[in-house]
mmCIF file of C-alpha atoms in Angstrom:
data_model
loop_
_atom_site.group_PDB
_atom_site.id
_atom_site.type_symbol
_atom_site.label_atom_id
_atom_site.label_comp_id
_atom_site.label_asym_id
_atom_site.label_seq_id
_atom_site.Cartn_x
_atom_site.Cartn_y
_atom_site.Cartn_z
ATOM 1 C CA ASP A 1 -19.061 7.603 -3.992
ATOM 2 C CA ALA A 2 -16.860 4.633 -4.381
ATOM 3 C CA GLY A 3 -15.145 2.881 -0.583
ATOM 4 C CA VAL A 4 -11.904 1.981 0.324
ATOM 5 C CA ILE A 5 -11.164 -0.804 -1.944
ATOM 6 C CA GLN A 6 -9.344 -4.225 -1.763
ATOM 7 C CA SER A 7 -7.676 -6.194 -3.775
ATOM 8 C CA PRO A 8 -7.713 -9.591 -3.481
ATOM 9 C CA ARG A 9 -10.681 -10.504 -1.378
ATOM 10 C CA HIS A 10 -9.823 -13.759 -0.993
ATOM 11 C CA GLU A 11 -6.903 -15.273 -1.145
ATOM 12 C CA VAL A 12 -5.834 -19.251 -0.984
ATOM 13 C CA THR A 13 -1.684 -20.268 -1.165
ATOM 14 C CA GLU A 14 0.317 -22.541 0.208
ATOM 15 C CA MET A 15 2.752 -21.788 3.187
ATOM 16 C CA GLY A 16 6.212 -20.203 2.250
ATOM 17 C CA GLN A 17 4.180 -18.771 -0.658
ATOM 18 C CA GLU A 18 4.367 -14.506 -1.301
ATOM 19 C CA VAL A 19 1.318 -12.839 -0.771
ATOM 20 C CA THR A 20 0.505 -8.809 -1.937
ATOM 21 C CA LEU A 21 -2.487 -7.617 -0.531
ATOM 22 C CA ARG A 22 -3.989 -3.950 -2.521
ATOM 23 C CA CYS A 23 -5.713 -1.216 -1.395
ATOM 24 C CA LYS A 24 -6.967 1.563 -2.936
ATOM 25 C CA PRO A 25 -8.186 4.569 -0.262
ATOM 26 C CA ILE A 26 -10.751 7.063 -0.433
ATOM 27 C CA SER A 27 -9.722 10.242 -2.838
ATOM 28 C CA GLY A 28 -8.518 12.826 -0.358
ATOM 29 C CA HIS A 29 -8.126 10.046 2.131
ATOM 30 C CA ASN A 30 -4.683 11.353 3.462
ATOM 31 C CA SER A 31 -4.593 8.608 5.755
ATOM 32 C CA LEU A 32 -4.266 4.914 5.575
ATOM 33 C CA PHE A 33 -4.186 1.579 8.171
ATOM 34 C CA TRP A 34 -3.702 -2.161 7.959
ATOM 35 C CA TYR A 35 -5.810 -3.894 10.476
ATOM 36 C CA ARG A 36 -5.365 -7.791 10.688
ATOM 37 C CA GLN A 37 -8.326 -9.622 12.227
ATOM 38 C CA THR A 38 -8.526 -13.083 13.787
ATOM 39 C CA MET A 39 -10.740 -14.724 16.408
ATOM 40 C CA MET A 40 -8.712 -15.578 18.827
ATOM 41 C CA ARG A 41 -6.740 -11.853 18.850
ATOM 42 C CA GLY A 42 -9.570 -9.303 17.353
ATOM 43 C CA LEU A 43 -8.938 -5.952 15.074
ATOM 44 C CA GLU A 44 -5.030 -5.186 15.382
ATOM 45 C CA LEU A 45 -3.808 -2.113 13.703
ATOM 46 C CA LEU A 46 -0.240 -3.663 11.802
ATOM 47 C CA ILE A 47 0.770 -0.031 10.614
ATOM 48 C CA TYR A 48 -0.687 3.490 9.058
ATOM 49 C CA PHE A 49 1.104 5.859 7.088
ATOM 50 C CA ASN A 50 -0.458 9.614 7.038
ATOM 51 C CA ASN A 51 0.354 10.995 3.732
ATOM 52 C CA ASN A 52 2.292 8.171 2.154
ATOM 53 C CA VAL A 53 4.330 8.074 4.906
ATOM 54 C CA PRO A 54 4.875 5.040 7.379
ATOM 55 C CA ILE A 55 3.657 6.507 10.847
ATOM 56 C CA ASP A 56 3.656 3.700 13.394
ATOM 57 C CA ASP A 57 4.605 -0.126 11.854
ATOM 58 C CA SER A 58 4.755 -1.381 15.538
ATOM 59 C CA GLY A 59 2.105 -3.326 14.947
ATOM 60 C CA MET A 60 3.546 -5.187 11.548
ATOM 61 C CA PRO A 61 4.771 -8.675 13.371
ATOM 62 C CA GLU A 62 7.818 -10.139 12.322
ATOM 63 C CA ASP A 63 9.838 -9.161 9.388
ATOM 64 C CA ARG A 64 8.293 -11.380 6.886
ATOM 65 C CA PHE A 65 5.123 -8.800 6.727
ATOM 66 C CA SER A 66 5.818 -5.067 5.143
ATOM 67 C CA ALA A 67 3.846 -1.901 3.811
ATOM 68 C CA LYS A 68 4.324 0.119 1.518
ATOM 69 C CA MET A 69 1.813 3.176 -0.105
ATOM 70 C CA PRO A 70 3.477 4.613 -3.665
ATOM 71 C CA ASN A 71 1.649 7.459 -4.239
ATOM 72 C CA ALA A 72 -1.744 8.600 -2.009
ATOM 73 C CA SER A 73 -3.796 6.270 -4.362
ATOM 74 C CA PHE A 74 -2.406 2.381 -3.701
ATOM 75 C CA SER A 75 -0.864 0.641 -0.801
ATOM 76 C CA THR A 76 0.200 -2.775 -0.881
ATOM 77 C CA LEU A 77 0.752 -5.035 2.337
ATOM 78 C CA LYS A 78 3.405 -8.012 1.693
ATOM 79 C CA ILE A 79 3.624 -11.406 3.547
ATOM 80 C CA GLN A 80 7.522 -12.565 2.626
ATOM 81 C CA PRO A 81 7.484 -16.227 3.303
ATOM 82 C CA SER A 82 4.268 -17.107 4.279
ATOM 83 C CA GLU A 83 3.077 -19.728 6.956
ATOM 84 C CA PRO A 84 -0.561 -20.446 8.075
ATOM 85 C CA ARG A 85 -0.383 -18.600 11.509
ATOM 86 C CA ASP A 86 -0.796 -15.688 9.303
ATOM 87 C CA SER A 87 -4.225 -16.537 7.708
ATOM 88 C CA ALA A 88 -6.944 -13.696 8.743
ATOM 89 C CA VAL A 89 -8.482 -11.335 7.488
ATOM 90 C CA TYR A 90 -6.813 -8.275 6.215
ATOM 91 C CA PHE A 91 -8.932 -4.385 6.381
ATOM 92 C CA CYS A 92 -7.330 -1.459 4.919
ATOM 93 C CA ALA A 93 -8.844 2.100 6.363
ATOM 94 C CA SER A 94 -9.074 5.221 5.323
ATOM 95 C CA ARG A 95 -9.115 8.753 7.357
ATOM 96 C CA LYS A 96 -9.051 12.207 6.461
ATOM 97 C CA GLY A 97 -6.716 14.531 8.083
ATOM 98 C CA GLN A 98 -3.236 13.299 9.952
ATOM 99 C CA GLY A 99 -3.257 12.655 13.963
ATOM 100 C CA VAL A 100 -7.059 14.202 13.744
ATOM 101 C CA SER A 101 -8.383 11.384 16.203
ATOM 102 C CA ASN A 102 -12.316 13.039 15.607
ATOM 103 C CA GLN A 103 -12.555 11.662 11.733
ATOM 104 C CA PRO A 104 -13.647 8.617 11.473
ATOM 105 C CA GLN A 105 -11.766 6.173 9.515
ATOM 106 C CA HIS A 106 -13.514 4.287 6.804
ATOM 107 C CA PHE A 107 -13.238 0.235 5.741
ATOM 108 C CA GLY A 108 -12.731 -1.898 3.105
ATOM 109 C CA ASP A 109 -14.621 -5.277 2.420
ATOM 110 C CA GLY A 110 -11.246 -7.184 3.538
ATOM 111 C CA THR A 111 -8.748 -10.151 2.389
ATOM 112 C CA ARG A 112 -9.976 -13.394 2.914
ATOM 113 C CA LEU A 113 -6.552 -15.075 3.147
ATOM 114 C CA SER A 114 -5.660 -18.577 3.926
ATOM 115 C CA ILE A 115 -2.707 -20.075 4.706
ATOM 116 C CA LEU A 116 -2.076 -24.227 4.014
ATOM 117 C CA ALA B 1 -3.320 5.599 28.308
ATOM 118 C CA GLN B 2 -6.937 4.850 26.687
ATOM 119 C CA SER B 3 -9.051 1.934 25.989
ATOM 120 C CA VAL B 4 -12.527 0.837 26.048
ATOM 121 C CA THR B 5 -14.257 -2.278 27.557
ATOM 122 C CA GLN B 6 -17.507 -3.587 25.576
ATOM 123 C CA LEU B 7 -18.994 -5.511 29.236
ATOM 124 C CA ASP B 8 -21.499 -7.707 27.275
ATOM 125 C CA SER B 9 -19.460 -10.513 24.478
ATOM 126 C CA HIS B 10 -22.733 -11.806 22.863
ATOM 127 C CA VAL B 11 -26.388 -9.648 23.786
ATOM 128 C CA SER B 12 -29.651 -11.038 22.283
ATOM 129 C CA VAL B 13 -32.750 -9.973 21.497
ATOM 130 C CA SER B 14 -36.206 -10.154 19.851
ATOM 131 C CA GLU B 15 -37.244 -8.234 16.632
ATOM 132 C CA GLY B 16 -38.977 -5.342 17.345
ATOM 133 C CA THR B 17 -37.334 -5.311 20.991
ATOM 134 C CA PRO B 18 -35.416 -1.949 22.077
ATOM 135 C CA VAL B 19 -31.336 -2.663 22.356
ATOM 136 C CA LEU B 20 -29.457 -1.864 24.603
ATOM 137 C CA LEU B 21 -25.263 -2.334 24.273
ATOM 138 C CA ARG B 22 -22.884 -1.336 26.807
ATOM 139 C CA CYS B 23 -19.191 0.224 25.718
ATOM 140 C CA ASN B 24 -17.188 1.882 29.006
ATOM 141 C CA TYR B 25 -14.140 3.615 28.047
ATOM 142 C CA SER B 26 -11.354 5.141 29.858
ATOM 143 C CA SER B 27 -9.491 8.211 29.438
ATOM 144 C CA SER B 28 -7.562 11.116 30.299
ATOM 145 C CA TYR B 29 -8.741 13.796 28.314
ATOM 146 C CA SER B 30 -11.978 13.960 26.483
ATOM 147 C CA PRO B 31 -12.452 11.241 23.756
ATOM 148 C CA SER B 32 -13.896 10.545 20.636
ATOM 149 C CA LEU B 33 -15.291 7.702 20.839
ATOM 150 C CA PHE B 34 -17.403 5.688 17.583
ATOM 151 C CA TRP B 35 -19.908 2.755 17.334
ATOM 152 C CA TYR B 36 -18.684 0.995 14.399
ATOM 153 C CA VAL B 37 -21.387 -2.600 12.397
ATOM 154 C CA GLN B 38 -19.876 -5.741 10.866
ATOM 155 C CA HIS B 39 -21.831 -7.698 9.047
ATOM 156 C CA PRO B 40 -20.472 -11.100 8.395
ATOM 157 C CA ASN B 41 -17.827 -11.117 5.325
ATOM 158 C CA LYS B 42 -17.778 -7.173 5.237
ATOM 159 C CA GLY B 43 -15.584 -4.937 6.633
ATOM 160 C CA LEU B 44 -16.249 -1.960 9.718
ATOM 161 C CA GLN B 45 -18.748 0.133 8.808
ATOM 162 C CA LEU B 46 -19.468 4.054 11.202
ATOM 163 C CA LEU B 47 -22.485 3.932 13.011
ATOM 164 C CA LEU B 48 -21.870 7.531 15.066
ATOM 165 C CA LYS B 49 -19.864 8.685 16.366
ATOM 166 C CA TYR B 50 -18.828 11.578 19.813
ATOM 167 C CA THR B 51 -16.752 14.370 19.675
ATOM 168 C CA SER B 52 -17.141 16.401 21.981
ATOM 169 C CA ALA B 53 -20.956 18.480 20.974
ATOM 170 C CA ALA B 54 -23.919 17.197 21.578
ATOM 171 C CA THR B 55 -24.036 14.217 24.452
ATOM 172 C CA LEU B 56 -26.907 12.434 22.268
ATOM 173 C CA VAL B 57 -25.633 10.781 19.112
ATOM 174 C CA LYS B 58 -27.966 9.946 16.309
ATOM 175 C CA GLY B 59 -26.396 7.118 13.770
ATOM 176 C CA ILE B 60 -27.848 5.286 11.409
ATOM 177 C CA ASN B 61 -30.489 2.622 11.170
ATOM 178 C CA GLY B 62 -32.253 4.481 14.359
ATOM 179 C CA PHE B 63 -29.281 4.092 16.203
ATOM 180 C CA GLU B 64 -28.164 6.035 19.312
ATOM 181 C CA ALA B 65 -24.905 6.090 21.694
ATOM 182 C CA GLU B 66 -24.996 9.209 24.529
ATOM 183 C CA PHE B 67 -22.182 10.328 25.948
ATOM 184 C CA LYS B 68 -22.102 9.755 29.844
ATOM 185 C CA LYS B 69 -18.913 11.380 31.328
ATOM 186 C CA SER B 70 -19.442 11.235 34.706
ATOM 187 C CA GLU B 71 -19.697 6.890 34.010
ATOM 188 C CA THR B 72 -17.265 7.015 31.484
ATOM 189 C CA SER B 73 -20.202 5.280 29.364
ATOM 190 C CA PHE B 74 -21.315 5.386 25.950
ATOM 191 C CA HIS B 75 -24.173 2.676 25.338
ATOM 192 C CA LEU B 76 -25.059 1.445 21.885
ATOM 193 C CA THR B 77 -29.316 1.735 21.815
ATOM 194 C CA LYS B 78 -32.041 0.859 19.878
ATOM 195 C CA PRO B 79 -35.627 1.474 20.263
ATOM 196 C CA SER B 80 -36.891 -2.003 18.009
ATOM 197 C CA ALA B 81 -34.377 -4.279 16.398
ATOM 198 C CA HIS B 82 -34.554 -5.233 13.345
ATOM 199 C CA MET B 83 -33.619 -8.998 12.052
ATOM 200 C CA SER B 84 -30.971 -6.613 9.694
ATOM 201 C CA ASP B 85 -28.944 -5.805 12.947
ATOM 202 C CA ALA B 86 -27.807 -8.931 13.436
ATOM 203 C CA ALA B 87 -24.020 -8.596 13.364
ATOM 204 C CA GLU B 88 -20.801 -7.655 15.863
ATOM 205 C CA TYR B 89 -20.709 -3.911 17.055
ATOM 206 C CA PHE B 90 -17.111 -2.368 18.382
ATOM 207 C CA CYS B 91 -16.593 0.230 20.225
ATOM 208 C CA VAL B 92 -14.051 2.175 19.819
ATOM 209 C CA VAL B 93 -12.163 5.502 21.782
ATOM 210 C CA SER B 94 -9.390 7.608 19.420
ATOM 211 C CA ASP B 95 -6.009 8.255 21.212
ATOM 212 C CA GLN B 96 -4.935 10.840 21.274
ATOM 213 C CA PRO B 97 -5.376 14.263 20.189
ATOM 214 C CA GLY B 98 -2.282 14.526 18.143
ATOM 215 C CA ASN B 99 -0.885 11.592 18.633
ATOM 216 C CA THR B 100 -0.799 9.120 16.358
ATOM 217 C CA GLY B 101 -4.681 9.099 15.524
ATOM 218 C CA LYS B 102 -4.704 5.171 16.187
ATOM 219 C CA LEU B 103 -7.619 3.732 17.680
ATOM 220 C CA ILE B 104 -9.218 1.694 19.850
ATOM 221 C CA PHE B 105 -11.095 -1.363 19.691
ATOM 222 C CA GLY B 106 -13.032 -3.007 22.204
ATOM 223 C CA GLN B 107 -13.322 -6.860 21.924
ATOM 224 C CA GLY B 108 -17.048 -6.472 20.135
ATOM 225 C CA THR B 109 -20.403 -7.703 20.993
ATOM 226 C CA THR B 110 -22.297 -10.112 18.775
ATOM 227 C CA LEU B 111 -25.864 -9.132 18.655
ATOM 228 C CA GLN B 112 -28.635 -11.680 17.675
ATOM 229 C CA VAL B 113 -32.082 -10.940 16.601
ATOM 230 C CA LYS B 114 -34.210 -13.871 17.216
ATOM 231 C CA PRO B 115 -37.716 -13.602 14.647
#
């Protein structure tokens, strides 16, 4: 079975540019999560969706960050304009069920983002 | 509020010796607990989960964990370490049932396996 697919795997861009990260969840999963991982702060939940609807975006650091889930099989995380402090690994995860806490999340391999 | 503490940031073992990664949790209800492993440049992979069934949980790659409510612990063990076990390990507790469905992650333990 295909897991969570993220693209691109690596992104290097200059400060001020728009960055779009993409995620395809596992088919049949109806919850989707975006995380950011840095050495300093560890794993941080940015936003999550249930049935394509954003439920909690309290982890989104600033208005420069936005996320969408136009359908059950695709989500984007956009940073505009990007800044060097946004450099991190961004993970997408999906899960069956909504608000069902005993279901594990399945993670993609992440996008390593470097803002110069 | 739920929280999880991984007691060691770094553990070093020799290949073939036992592994013990310690985790304590805090929860106001009976939680779901998970262990995830992250290899370099990879996402997090589920090792095992506890969801109020058997207190001894067996996972992949020979790992297991025991849920001890009296000690609020969920330590991860493996009888014999392999070089491929070198990675970052995360102990994770779920948010309250019917609530947000979010996971609360520990800070991680780096496992080093020496030949």
